[in-house]
mmCIF file of N, CA and C in Angstrom:
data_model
loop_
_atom_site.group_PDB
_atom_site.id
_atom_site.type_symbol
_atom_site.label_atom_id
_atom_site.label_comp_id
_atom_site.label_asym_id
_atom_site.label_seq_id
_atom_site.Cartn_x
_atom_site.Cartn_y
_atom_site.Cartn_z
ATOM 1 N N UNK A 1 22.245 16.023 30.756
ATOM 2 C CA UNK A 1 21.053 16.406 30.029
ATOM 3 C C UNK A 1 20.836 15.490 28.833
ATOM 4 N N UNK A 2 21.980 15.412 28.175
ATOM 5 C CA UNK A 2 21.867 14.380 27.136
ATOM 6 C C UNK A 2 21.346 12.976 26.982
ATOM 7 N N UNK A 3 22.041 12.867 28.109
ATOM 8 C CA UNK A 3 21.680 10.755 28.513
ATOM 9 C C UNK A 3 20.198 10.630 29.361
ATOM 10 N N UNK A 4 19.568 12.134 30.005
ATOM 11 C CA UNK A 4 17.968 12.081 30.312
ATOM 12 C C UNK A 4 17.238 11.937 29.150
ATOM 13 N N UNK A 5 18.221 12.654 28.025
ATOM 14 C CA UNK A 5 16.513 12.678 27.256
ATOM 15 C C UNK A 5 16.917 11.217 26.367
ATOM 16 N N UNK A 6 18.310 10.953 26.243
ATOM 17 C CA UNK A 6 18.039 9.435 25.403
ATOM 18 C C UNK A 6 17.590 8.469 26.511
ATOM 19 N N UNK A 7 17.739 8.843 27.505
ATOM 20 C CA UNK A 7 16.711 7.225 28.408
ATOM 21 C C UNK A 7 14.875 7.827 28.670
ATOM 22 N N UNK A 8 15.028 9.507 28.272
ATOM 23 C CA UNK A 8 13.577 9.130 27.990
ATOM 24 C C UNK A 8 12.990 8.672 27.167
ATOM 25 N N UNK A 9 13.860 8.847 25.991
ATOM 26 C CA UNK A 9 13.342 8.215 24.293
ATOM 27 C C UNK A 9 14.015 6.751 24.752
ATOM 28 N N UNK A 10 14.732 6.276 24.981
ATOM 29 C CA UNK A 10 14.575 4.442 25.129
ATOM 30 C C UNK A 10 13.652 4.100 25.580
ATOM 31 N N UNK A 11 13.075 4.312 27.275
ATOM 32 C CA UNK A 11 11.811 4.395 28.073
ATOM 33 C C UNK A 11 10.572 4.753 27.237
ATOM 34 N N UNK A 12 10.460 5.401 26.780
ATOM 35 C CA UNK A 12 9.094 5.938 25.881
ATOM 36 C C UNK A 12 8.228 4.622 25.466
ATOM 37 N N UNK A 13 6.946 5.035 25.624
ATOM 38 C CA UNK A 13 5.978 4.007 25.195
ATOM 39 C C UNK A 13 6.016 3.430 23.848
ATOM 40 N N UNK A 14 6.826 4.362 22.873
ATOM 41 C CA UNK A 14 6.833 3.885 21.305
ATOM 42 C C UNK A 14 8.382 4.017 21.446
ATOM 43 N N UNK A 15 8.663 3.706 22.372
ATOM 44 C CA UNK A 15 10.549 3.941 21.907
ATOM 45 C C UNK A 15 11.263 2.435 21.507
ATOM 46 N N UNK A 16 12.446 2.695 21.268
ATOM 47 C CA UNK A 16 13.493 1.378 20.317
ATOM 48 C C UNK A 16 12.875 0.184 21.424
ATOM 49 N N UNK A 17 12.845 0.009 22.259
ATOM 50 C CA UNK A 17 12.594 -1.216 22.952
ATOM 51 C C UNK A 17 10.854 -2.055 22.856
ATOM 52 N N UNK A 18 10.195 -1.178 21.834
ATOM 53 C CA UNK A 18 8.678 -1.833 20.962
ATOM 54 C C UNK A 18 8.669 -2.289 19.853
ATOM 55 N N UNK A 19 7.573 -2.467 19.451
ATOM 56 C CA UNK A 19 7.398 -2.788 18.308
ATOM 57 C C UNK A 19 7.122 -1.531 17.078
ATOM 58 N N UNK A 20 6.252 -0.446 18.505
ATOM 59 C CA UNK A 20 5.774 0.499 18.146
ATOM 60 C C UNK A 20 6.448 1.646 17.270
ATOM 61 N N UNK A 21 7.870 1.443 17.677
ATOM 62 C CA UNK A 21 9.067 2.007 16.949
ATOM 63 C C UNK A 21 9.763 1.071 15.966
ATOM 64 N N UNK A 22 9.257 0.256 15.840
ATOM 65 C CA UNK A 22 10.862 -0.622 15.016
ATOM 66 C C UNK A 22 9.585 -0.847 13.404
ATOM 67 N N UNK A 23 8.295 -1.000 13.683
ATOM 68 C CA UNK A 23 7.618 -1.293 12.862
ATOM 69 C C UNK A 23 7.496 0.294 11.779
ATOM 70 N N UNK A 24 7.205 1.509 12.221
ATOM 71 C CA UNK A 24 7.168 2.471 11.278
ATOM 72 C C UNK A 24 8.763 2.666 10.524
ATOM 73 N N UNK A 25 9.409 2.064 11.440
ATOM 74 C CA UNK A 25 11.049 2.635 11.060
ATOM 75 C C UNK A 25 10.934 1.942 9.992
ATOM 76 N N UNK A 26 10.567 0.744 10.019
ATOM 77 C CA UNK A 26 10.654 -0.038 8.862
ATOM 78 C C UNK A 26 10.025 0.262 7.883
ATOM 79 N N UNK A 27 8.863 0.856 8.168
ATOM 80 C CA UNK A 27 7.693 1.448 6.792
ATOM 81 C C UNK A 27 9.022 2.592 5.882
ATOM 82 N N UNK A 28 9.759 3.103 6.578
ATOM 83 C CA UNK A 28 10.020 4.374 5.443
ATOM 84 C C UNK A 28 10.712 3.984 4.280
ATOM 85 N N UNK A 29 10.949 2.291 4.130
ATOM 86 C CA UNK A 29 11.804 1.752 3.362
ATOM 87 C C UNK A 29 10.850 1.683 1.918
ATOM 88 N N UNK A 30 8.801 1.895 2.339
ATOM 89 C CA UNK A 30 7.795 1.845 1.477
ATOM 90 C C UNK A 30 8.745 3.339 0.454
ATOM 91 N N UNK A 31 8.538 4.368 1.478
ATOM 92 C CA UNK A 31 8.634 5.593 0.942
ATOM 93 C C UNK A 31 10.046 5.821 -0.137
ATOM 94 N N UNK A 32 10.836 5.494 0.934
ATOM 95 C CA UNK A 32 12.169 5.885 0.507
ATOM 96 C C UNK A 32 12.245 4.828 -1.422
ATOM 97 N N UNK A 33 11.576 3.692 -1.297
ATOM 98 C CA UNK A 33 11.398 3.118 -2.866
ATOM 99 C C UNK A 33 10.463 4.303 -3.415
ATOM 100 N N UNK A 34 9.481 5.041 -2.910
ATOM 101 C CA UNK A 34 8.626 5.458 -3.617
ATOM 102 C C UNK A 34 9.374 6.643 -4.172
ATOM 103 N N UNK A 35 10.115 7.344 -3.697
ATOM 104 C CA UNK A 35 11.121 8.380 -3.973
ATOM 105 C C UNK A 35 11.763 7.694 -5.102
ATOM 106 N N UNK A 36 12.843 7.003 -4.737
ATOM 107 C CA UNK A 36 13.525 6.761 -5.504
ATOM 108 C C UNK A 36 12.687 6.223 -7.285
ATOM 109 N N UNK A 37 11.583 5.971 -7.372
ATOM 110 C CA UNK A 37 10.528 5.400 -8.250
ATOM 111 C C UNK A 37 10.793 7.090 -9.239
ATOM 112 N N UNK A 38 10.429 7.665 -8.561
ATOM 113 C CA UNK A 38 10.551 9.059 -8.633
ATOM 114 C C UNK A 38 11.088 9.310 -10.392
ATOM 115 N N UNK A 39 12.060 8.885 -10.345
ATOM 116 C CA UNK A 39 13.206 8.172 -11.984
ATOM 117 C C UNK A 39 12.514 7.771 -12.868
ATOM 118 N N UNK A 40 11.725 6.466 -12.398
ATOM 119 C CA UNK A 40 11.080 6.075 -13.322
ATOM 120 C C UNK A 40 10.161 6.603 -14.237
ATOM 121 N N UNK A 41 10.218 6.129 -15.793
ATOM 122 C CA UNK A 41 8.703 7.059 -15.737
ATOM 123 C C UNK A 41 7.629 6.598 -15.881
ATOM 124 N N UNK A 42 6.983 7.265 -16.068
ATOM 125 C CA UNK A 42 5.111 7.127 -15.454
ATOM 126 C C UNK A 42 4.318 6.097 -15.852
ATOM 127 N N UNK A 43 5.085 5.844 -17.277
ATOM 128 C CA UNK A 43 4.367 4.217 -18.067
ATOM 129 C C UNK A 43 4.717 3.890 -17.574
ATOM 130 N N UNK A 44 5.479 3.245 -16.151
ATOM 131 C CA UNK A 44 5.252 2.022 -15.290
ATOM 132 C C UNK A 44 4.968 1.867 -13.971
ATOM 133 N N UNK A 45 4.452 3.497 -13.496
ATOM 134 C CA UNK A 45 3.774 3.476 -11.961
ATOM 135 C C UNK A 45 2.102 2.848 -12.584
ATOM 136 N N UNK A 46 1.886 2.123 -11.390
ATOM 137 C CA UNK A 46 0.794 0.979 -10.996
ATOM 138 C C UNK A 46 -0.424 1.734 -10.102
ATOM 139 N N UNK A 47 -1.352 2.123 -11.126
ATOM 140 C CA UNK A 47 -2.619 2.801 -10.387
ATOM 141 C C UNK A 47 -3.098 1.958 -8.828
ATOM 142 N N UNK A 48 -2.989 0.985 -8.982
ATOM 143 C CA UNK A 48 -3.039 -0.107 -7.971
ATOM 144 C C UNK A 48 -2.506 0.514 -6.714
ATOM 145 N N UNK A 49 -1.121 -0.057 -7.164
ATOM 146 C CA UNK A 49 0.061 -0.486 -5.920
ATOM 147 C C UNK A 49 -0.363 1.790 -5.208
ATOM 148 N N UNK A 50 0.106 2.289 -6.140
ATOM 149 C CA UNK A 50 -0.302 3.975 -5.552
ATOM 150 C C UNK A 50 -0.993 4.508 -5.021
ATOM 151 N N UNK A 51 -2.798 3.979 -5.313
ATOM 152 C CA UNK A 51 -3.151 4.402 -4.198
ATOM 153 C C UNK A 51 -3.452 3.484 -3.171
ATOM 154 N N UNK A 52 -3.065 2.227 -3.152
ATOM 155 C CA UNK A 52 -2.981 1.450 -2.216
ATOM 156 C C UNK A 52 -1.938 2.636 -0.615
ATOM 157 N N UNK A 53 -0.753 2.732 -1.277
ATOM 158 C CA UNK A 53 0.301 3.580 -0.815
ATOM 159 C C UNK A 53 -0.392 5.205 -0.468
ATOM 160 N N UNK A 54 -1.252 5.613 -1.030
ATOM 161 C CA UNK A 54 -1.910 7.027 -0.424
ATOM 162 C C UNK A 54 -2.405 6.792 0.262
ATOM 163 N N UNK A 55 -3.835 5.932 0.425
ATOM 164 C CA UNK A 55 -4.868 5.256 1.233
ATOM 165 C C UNK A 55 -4.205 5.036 2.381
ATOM 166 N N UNK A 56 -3.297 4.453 2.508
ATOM 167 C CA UNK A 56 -2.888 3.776 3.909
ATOM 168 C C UNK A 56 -1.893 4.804 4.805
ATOM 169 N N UNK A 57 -1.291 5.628 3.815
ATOM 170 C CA UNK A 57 -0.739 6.677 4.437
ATOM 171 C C UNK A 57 -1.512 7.319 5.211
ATOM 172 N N UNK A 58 -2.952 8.042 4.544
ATOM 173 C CA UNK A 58 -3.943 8.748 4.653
ATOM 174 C C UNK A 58 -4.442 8.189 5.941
ATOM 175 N N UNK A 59 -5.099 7.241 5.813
ATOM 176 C CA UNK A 59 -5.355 6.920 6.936
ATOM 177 C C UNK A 59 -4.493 6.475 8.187
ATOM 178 N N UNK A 60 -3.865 5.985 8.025
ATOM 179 C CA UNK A 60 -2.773 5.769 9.016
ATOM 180 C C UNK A 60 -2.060 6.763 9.516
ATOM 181 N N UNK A 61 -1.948 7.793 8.765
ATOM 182 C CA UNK A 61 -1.548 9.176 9.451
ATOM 183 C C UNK A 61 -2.949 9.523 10.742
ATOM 184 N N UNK A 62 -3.580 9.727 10.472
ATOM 185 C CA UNK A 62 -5.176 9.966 11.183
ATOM 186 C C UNK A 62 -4.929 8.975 12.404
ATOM 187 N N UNK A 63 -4.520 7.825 12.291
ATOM 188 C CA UNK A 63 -5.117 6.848 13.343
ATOM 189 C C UNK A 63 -3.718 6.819 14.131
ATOM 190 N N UNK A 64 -2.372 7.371 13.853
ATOM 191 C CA UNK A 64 -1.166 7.574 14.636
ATOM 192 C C UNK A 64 -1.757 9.134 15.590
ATOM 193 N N UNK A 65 -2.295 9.916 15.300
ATOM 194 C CA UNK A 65 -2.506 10.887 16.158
ATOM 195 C C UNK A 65 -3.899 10.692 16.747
ATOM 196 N N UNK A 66 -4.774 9.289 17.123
ATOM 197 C CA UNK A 66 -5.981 9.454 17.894
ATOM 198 C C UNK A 66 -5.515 8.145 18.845
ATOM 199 N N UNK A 67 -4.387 7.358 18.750
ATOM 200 C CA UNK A 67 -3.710 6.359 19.641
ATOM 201 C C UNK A 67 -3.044 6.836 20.641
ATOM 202 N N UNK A 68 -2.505 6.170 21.196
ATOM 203 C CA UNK A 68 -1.756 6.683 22.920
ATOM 204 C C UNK A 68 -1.083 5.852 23.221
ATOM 205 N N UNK A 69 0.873 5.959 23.061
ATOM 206 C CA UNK A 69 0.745 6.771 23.095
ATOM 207 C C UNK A 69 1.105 7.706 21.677
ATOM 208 N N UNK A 70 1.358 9.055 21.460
ATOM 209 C CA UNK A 70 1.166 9.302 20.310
ATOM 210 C C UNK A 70 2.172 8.748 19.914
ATOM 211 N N UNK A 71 2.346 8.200 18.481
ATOM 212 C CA UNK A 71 3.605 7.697 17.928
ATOM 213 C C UNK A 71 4.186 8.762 16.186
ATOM 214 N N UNK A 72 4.878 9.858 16.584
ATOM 215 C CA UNK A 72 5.259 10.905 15.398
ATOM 216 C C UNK A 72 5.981 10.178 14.367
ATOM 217 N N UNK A 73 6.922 9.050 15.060
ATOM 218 C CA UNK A 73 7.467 8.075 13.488
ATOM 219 C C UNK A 73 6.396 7.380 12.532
ATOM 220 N N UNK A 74 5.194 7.267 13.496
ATOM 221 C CA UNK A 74 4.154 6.588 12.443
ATOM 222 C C UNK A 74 3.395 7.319 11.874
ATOM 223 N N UNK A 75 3.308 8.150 12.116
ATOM 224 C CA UNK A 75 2.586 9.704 11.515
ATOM 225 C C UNK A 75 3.657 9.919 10.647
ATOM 226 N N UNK A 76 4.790 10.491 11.154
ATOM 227 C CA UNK A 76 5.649 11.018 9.747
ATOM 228 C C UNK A 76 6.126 9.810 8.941
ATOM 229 N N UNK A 77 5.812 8.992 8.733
ATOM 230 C CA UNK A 77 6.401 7.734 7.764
ATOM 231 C C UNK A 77 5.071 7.991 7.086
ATOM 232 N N UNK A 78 3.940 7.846 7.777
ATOM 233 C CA UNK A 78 2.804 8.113 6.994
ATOM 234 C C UNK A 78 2.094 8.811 6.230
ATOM 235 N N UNK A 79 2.455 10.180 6.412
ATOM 236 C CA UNK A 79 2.420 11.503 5.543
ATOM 237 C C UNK A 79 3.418 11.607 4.424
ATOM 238 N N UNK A 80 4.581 10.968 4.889
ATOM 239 C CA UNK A 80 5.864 10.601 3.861
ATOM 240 C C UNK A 80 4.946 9.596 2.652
ATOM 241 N N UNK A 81 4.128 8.950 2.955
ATOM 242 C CA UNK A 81 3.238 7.392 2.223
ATOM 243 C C UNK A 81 2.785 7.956 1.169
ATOM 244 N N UNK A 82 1.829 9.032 2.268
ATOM 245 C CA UNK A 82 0.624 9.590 1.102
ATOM 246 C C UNK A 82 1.134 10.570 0.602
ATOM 247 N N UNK A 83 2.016 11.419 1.016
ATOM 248 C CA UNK A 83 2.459 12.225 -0.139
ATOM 249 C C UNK A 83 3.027 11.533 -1.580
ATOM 250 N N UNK A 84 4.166 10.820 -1.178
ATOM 251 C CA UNK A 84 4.754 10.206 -2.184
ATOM 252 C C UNK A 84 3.976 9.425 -3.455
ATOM 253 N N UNK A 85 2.611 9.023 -2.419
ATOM 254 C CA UNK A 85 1.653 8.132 -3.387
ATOM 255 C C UNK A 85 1.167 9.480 -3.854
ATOM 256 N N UNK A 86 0.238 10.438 -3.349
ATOM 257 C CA UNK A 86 -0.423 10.926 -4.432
ATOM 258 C C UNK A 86 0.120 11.862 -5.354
ATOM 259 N N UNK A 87 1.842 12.109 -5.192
ATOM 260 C CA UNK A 87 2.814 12.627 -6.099
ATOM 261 C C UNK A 87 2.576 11.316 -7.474
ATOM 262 N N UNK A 88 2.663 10.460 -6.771
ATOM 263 C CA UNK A 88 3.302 9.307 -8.166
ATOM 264 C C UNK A 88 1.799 9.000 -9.057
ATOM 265 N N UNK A 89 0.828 9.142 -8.251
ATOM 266 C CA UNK A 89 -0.586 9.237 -8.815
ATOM 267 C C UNK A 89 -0.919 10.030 -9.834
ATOM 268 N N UNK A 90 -0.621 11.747 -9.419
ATOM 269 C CA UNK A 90 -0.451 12.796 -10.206
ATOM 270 C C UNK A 90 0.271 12.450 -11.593
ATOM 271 N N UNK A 91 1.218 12.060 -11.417
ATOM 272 C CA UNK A 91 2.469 12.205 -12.941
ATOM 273 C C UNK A 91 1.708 10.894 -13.222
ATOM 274 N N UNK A 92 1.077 9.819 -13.033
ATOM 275 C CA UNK A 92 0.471 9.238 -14.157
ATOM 276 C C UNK A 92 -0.792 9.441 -14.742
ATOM 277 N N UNK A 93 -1.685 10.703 -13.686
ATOM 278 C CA UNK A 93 -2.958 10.573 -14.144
ATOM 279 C C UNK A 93 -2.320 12.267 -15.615
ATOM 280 N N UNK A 94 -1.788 12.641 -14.813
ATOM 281 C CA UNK A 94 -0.874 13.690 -16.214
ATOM 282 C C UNK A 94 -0.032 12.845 -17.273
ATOM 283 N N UNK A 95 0.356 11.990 -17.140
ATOM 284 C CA UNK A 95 0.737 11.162 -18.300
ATOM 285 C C UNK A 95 -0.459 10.519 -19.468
ATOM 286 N N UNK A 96 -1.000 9.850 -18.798
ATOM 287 C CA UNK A 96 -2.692 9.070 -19.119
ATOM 288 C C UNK A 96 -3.576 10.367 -19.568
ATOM 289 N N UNK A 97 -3.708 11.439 -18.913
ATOM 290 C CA UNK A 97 -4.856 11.988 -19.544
ATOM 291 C C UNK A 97 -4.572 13.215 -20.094
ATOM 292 N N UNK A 98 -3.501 14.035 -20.099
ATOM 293 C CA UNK A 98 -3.108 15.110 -19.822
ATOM 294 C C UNK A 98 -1.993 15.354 -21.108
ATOM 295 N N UNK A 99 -1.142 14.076 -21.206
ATOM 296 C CA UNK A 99 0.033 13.951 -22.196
ATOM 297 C C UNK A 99 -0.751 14.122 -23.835
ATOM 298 N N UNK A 100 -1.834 13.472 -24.071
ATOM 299 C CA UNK A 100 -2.530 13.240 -24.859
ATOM 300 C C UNK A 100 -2.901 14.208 -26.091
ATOM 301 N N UNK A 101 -3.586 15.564 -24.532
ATOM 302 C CA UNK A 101 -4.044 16.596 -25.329
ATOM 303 C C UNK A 101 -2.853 17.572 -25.843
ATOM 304 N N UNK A 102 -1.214 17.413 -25.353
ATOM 305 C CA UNK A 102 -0.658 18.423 -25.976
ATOM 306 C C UNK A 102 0.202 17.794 -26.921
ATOM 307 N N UNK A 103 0.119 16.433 -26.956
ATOM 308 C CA UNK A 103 0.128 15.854 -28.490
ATOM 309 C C UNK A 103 -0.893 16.139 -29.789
ATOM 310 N N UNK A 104 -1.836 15.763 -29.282
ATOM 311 C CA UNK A 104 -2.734 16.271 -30.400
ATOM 312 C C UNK A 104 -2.620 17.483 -30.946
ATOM 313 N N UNK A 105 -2.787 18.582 -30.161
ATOM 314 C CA UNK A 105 -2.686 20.071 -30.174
ATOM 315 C C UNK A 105 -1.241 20.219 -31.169
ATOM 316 N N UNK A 106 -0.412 19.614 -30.991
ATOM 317 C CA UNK A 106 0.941 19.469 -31.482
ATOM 318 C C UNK A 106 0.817 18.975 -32.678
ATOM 319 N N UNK A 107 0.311 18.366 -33.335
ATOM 320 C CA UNK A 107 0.426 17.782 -34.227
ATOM 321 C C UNK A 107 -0.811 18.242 -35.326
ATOM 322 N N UNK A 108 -1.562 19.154 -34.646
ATOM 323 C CA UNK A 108 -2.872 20.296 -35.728
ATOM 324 C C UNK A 108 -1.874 20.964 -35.761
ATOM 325 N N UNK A 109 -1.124 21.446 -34.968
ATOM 326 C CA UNK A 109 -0.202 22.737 -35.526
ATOM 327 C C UNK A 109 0.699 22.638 -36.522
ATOM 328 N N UNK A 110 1.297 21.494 -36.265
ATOM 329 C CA UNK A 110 2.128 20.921 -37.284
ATOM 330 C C UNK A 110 1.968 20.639 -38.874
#
């Protein structure tokens, strides 16, 4: 039972023997930095480079489930994209616009 279903996943239209597989495997290395970014803080995530990284998730999630055949590593690397981007988006548009007002507020009280 075991060795059917790994020669159906070798055999598979997106399986290890494509491109179709070796290319998303490689995308999660986008994510797995974007995680780890995670540390950093927010004065140095790049409005740019982030939603570059949502955008393409976003869409690229969409266009892995209307291809054939379906490919779930490129979908889930891709939802992994855009989450991570519009996480890292969030904590700077809350840094930039958000940090501001409970300084101020902080400092009438004071």
């Amino acid at each position: 039972m075991a060795s059917s279903k790994l020669q159906a996943f070798w055999n598979h239209p997106a399986g290890p023997k494509t491109i179709h597989f070796w290319a998303p495997t490689f995308k999660w290395g986008i994510s797995i930095a974007n995680i780890a970014d995670f540390a950093k803080p927010p004065e140095k995530i790049s409005y740019p480079q982030q939603v570059a990284v949502a955008c393409t998730g976003i869409v690229w999630s969409r266009y892995s489930m209307v291809i054939t055949p379906k490919n779930w590593n490129l979908f889930s690397v891709n939802v992994a994209m855009a989450g991570t981007g519009l996480y890292q988006l969030s904590r700077k548009i809350r840094q930039d616009y958000f940090s501001e007002e409970k300084e101020a507020a902080a400092s009438l009280e004071g």
